[in-house]
Tab-separated table of C-alpha atoms in Angstrom:
chain	number	residue	atom	x	y	z
J	1	MET	CA	146.438	-52.931	67.683
J	2	THR	CA	144.000	-50.216	66.750
J	3	ALA	CA	143.683	-48.217	63.583
J	4	GLY	CA	143.791	-44.447	63.797
J	5	PRO	CA	141.456	-42.084	61.934
J	6	THR	CA	143.391	-42.453	58.674
J	7	GLY	CA	143.485	-46.250	58.817
J	8	TYR	CA	147.137	-46.533	59.874
J	9	VAL	CA	147.697	-49.221	62.490
J	10	ARG	CA	148.814	-47.824	65.837
J	11	ALA	CA	151.268	-50.356	67.265
J	12	MET	CA	154.922	-50.491	68.188
J	13	GLU	CA	157.288	-51.822	65.540
J	14	HIS	CA	160.759	-52.950	66.610
J	15	PHE	CA	163.684	-53.583	64.263
J	16	THR	CA	167.305	-54.440	64.915
J	17	ILE	CA	167.799	-52.118	61.994
J	18	ALA	CA	171.471	-52.661	61.148
J	19	THR	CA	170.931	-56.434	61.088
J	20	VAL	CA	167.743	-56.183	59.026
J	21	ALA	CA	169.429	-53.838	56.549
J	22	GLU	CA	172.568	-55.998	56.261
J	23	LYS	CA	170.497	-59.118	55.494
J	24	SER	CA	168.507	-57.511	52.680
J	25	PRO	CA	169.918	-58.002	49.186
J	26	ASP	CA	167.232	-55.747	47.704
J	27	PHE	CA	167.943	-52.325	46.235
J	28	ARG	CA	164.948	-50.929	48.148
J	29	ARG	CA	162.567	-52.460	50.703
J	30	VAL	CA	159.906	-50.497	52.569
J	31	LEU	CA	159.855	-51.802	56.153
J	32	TRP	CA	157.234	-49.551	57.685
J	33	THR	CA	154.873	-46.810	56.579
J	34	GLY	CA	153.154	-44.440	58.974
J	35	GLU	CA	150.926	-41.474	58.472
J	36	HIS	CA	153.831	-38.987	58.522
J	37	THR	CA	157.017	-41.023	57.942
J	38	GLN	CA	158.341	-44.125	56.220
J	39	LEU	CA	161.272	-46.460	56.993
J	40	VAL	CA	163.134	-47.956	54.026
J	41	ILE	CA	166.293	-50.074	53.769
J	42	MET	CA	168.542	-49.980	50.713
J	43	THR	CA	171.489	-51.965	49.370
J	44	ILE	CA	173.489	-50.250	46.626
J	45	PRO	CA	175.823	-52.640	44.761
J	46	PRO	CA	179.481	-51.758	44.096
J	47	GLY	CA	179.605	-49.138	41.342
J	48	GLY	CA	175.869	-48.477	41.766
J	49	GLU	CA	173.970	-45.417	42.883
J	50	ILE	CA	170.554	-44.321	44.084
J	51	GLY	CA	170.297	-41.935	41.141
J	52	GLU	CA	170.090	-38.170	41.164
J	53	GLU	CA	166.681	-37.038	42.417
J	54	VAL	CA	164.725	-34.341	44.208
J	55	HIS	CA	161.859	-35.047	46.628
J	56	GLU	CA	159.555	-32.032	46.656
J	57	GLY	CA	157.864	-31.700	50.035
J	58	ILE	CA	159.687	-34.714	51.525
J	59	ASP	CA	162.595	-34.600	53.967
J	60	GLN	CA	164.937	-37.605	54.010
J	61	ILE	CA	167.362	-38.849	56.667
J	62	LEU	CA	169.835	-41.565	55.624
J	63	THR	CA	171.947	-43.624	58.040
J	64	PHE	CA	174.747	-45.776	56.639
J	65	VAL	CA	175.205	-49.293	58.034
J	66	SER	CA	178.129	-50.623	55.974
J	67	GLY	CA	180.172	-49.970	52.865
J	68	THR	CA	181.721	-46.793	51.520
J	69	GLY	CA	180.054	-44.202	49.388
J	70	GLU	CA	179.799	-40.611	48.340
J	71	ALA	CA	176.946	-38.300	49.297
J	72	ARG	CA	176.172	-35.720	46.636
J	73	VAL	CA	173.777	-33.189	48.111
J	74	ALA	CA	173.060	-29.691	46.761
J	75	GLY	CA	176.292	-29.691	44.757
J	76	GLU	CA	178.450	-30.743	47.725
J	77	LYS	CA	180.278	-34.106	47.885
J	78	LYS	CA	181.238	-35.946	51.056
J	79	GLU	CA	182.439	-39.485	51.791
J	80	VAL	CA	180.011	-41.643	53.808
J	81	VAL	CA	180.868	-44.721	55.865
J	82	SER	CA	179.218	-46.910	58.489
J	83	GLY	CA	177.674	-44.809	61.251
J	84	ASP	CA	177.289	-41.654	59.155
J	85	LEU	CA	173.955	-39.871	58.859
J	86	VAL	CA	173.002	-37.442	56.100
J	87	VAL	CA	169.970	-35.150	56.115
J	88	VAL	CA	168.458	-34.167	52.754
J	89	PRO	CA	165.918	-31.350	53.133
J	90	ALA	CA	162.855	-31.383	50.889
J	91	GLY	CA	163.487	-29.948	47.431
J	92	THR	CA	167.247	-30.667	47.494
J	93	LYS	CA	168.953	-32.430	44.581
J	94	HIS	CA	170.840	-35.484	45.833
J	95	ASN	CA	172.456	-38.795	44.921
J	96	PHE	CA	174.384	-41.452	46.833
J	97	VAL	CA	177.030	-43.490	45.020
J	98	ASN	CA	178.745	-46.683	46.156
J	99	THR	CA	182.483	-46.043	45.789
J	100	GLY	CA	183.693	-49.193	47.535
J	101	PRO	CA	184.146	-52.885	46.690
J	102	ASN	CA	181.239	-54.023	48.912
J	103	PRO	CA	177.530	-53.152	48.977
J	104	LEU	CA	176.618	-49.773	50.459
J	105	VAL	CA	173.887	-50.555	53.003
J	106	LEU	CA	171.668	-47.918	54.589
J	107	TYR	CA	168.316	-47.190	56.088
J	108	THR	CA	166.383	-44.046	55.406
J	109	VAL	CA	163.392	-42.254	56.847
J	110	TYR	CA	161.148	-40.184	54.573
J	111	GLY	CA	158.727	-37.636	55.942
J	112	PRO	CA	156.081	-37.876	54.586
J	113	PRO	CA	156.226	-41.322	52.908
J	114	GLU	CA	157.776	-41.486	49.425
J	115	HIS	CA	157.128	-45.081	48.294
J	116	ALA	CA	154.284	-47.581	48.142
J	117	ASP	CA	153.698	-49.369	51.451
J	118	GLN	CA	155.559	-52.724	51.603
J	119	ALA	CA	157.266	-52.065	48.230
J	120	VAL	CA	160.240	-54.304	47.398
J	121	HIS	CA	162.477	-53.512	44.429
J	122	ARG	CA	165.243	-56.031	43.921
J	123	THR	CA	167.277	-53.778	41.596
J	124	LYS	CA	167.521	-50.090	40.695
J	125	GLU	CA	166.146	-50.935	37.261
J	126	GLU	CA	163.099	-52.578	38.855
J	127	ALA	CA	162.628	-49.543	41.122
J	128	ASP	CA	162.901	-47.102	38.197
J	129	ALA	CA	160.397	-49.135	36.145
J	130	ALA	CA	157.890	-49.232	39.021
J	131	GLU	CA	158.173	-45.466	39.489
J	132	ALA	CA	157.798	-44.808	35.753
J	133	ALA	CA	154.696	-47.034	35.624
J	134	GLY	CA	153.113	-45.257	38.626
J	135	GLN	CA	153.340	-48.442	40.721
J	136	ASP	CA	155.420	-46.906	43.522
J	137	GLU	CA	153.126	-44.195	44.839
J	138	PRO	CA	152.940	-43.513	48.576
J	139	PRO	CA	149.637	-44.173	50.336
J	140	THR	CA	147.366	-41.184	50.744
J	141	ALA	CA	145.446	-40.305	53.872
């Protein structure tokens, strides 16, 4: 493994992503952070949600592994189930809500990174507190 000019390690990472995501009980877990993108897994409990937000300057791609939910993007609502993928362009208001009886499990790619490298937030409340305290800032080049 060698580090590139910004200090990011240049090596292959391999995940059996659906399995890794399904096994994580955490609301949010950063699996990998690169110079331009970040891979995060999330588990939204029944009745829970990610929370309405806008990422300025950050595109987001979400792929759903299990559960049933509702995507709310730019005022539009659409059901999401296992195998669905939703793209949220930078600057777009969005939220994802678990509408089913089981956890809504997904993985998401941010470009550029949105969260602190290796961050783990067991609950939405923990994630919100870390963000409010400035403890969930993405790495800078």
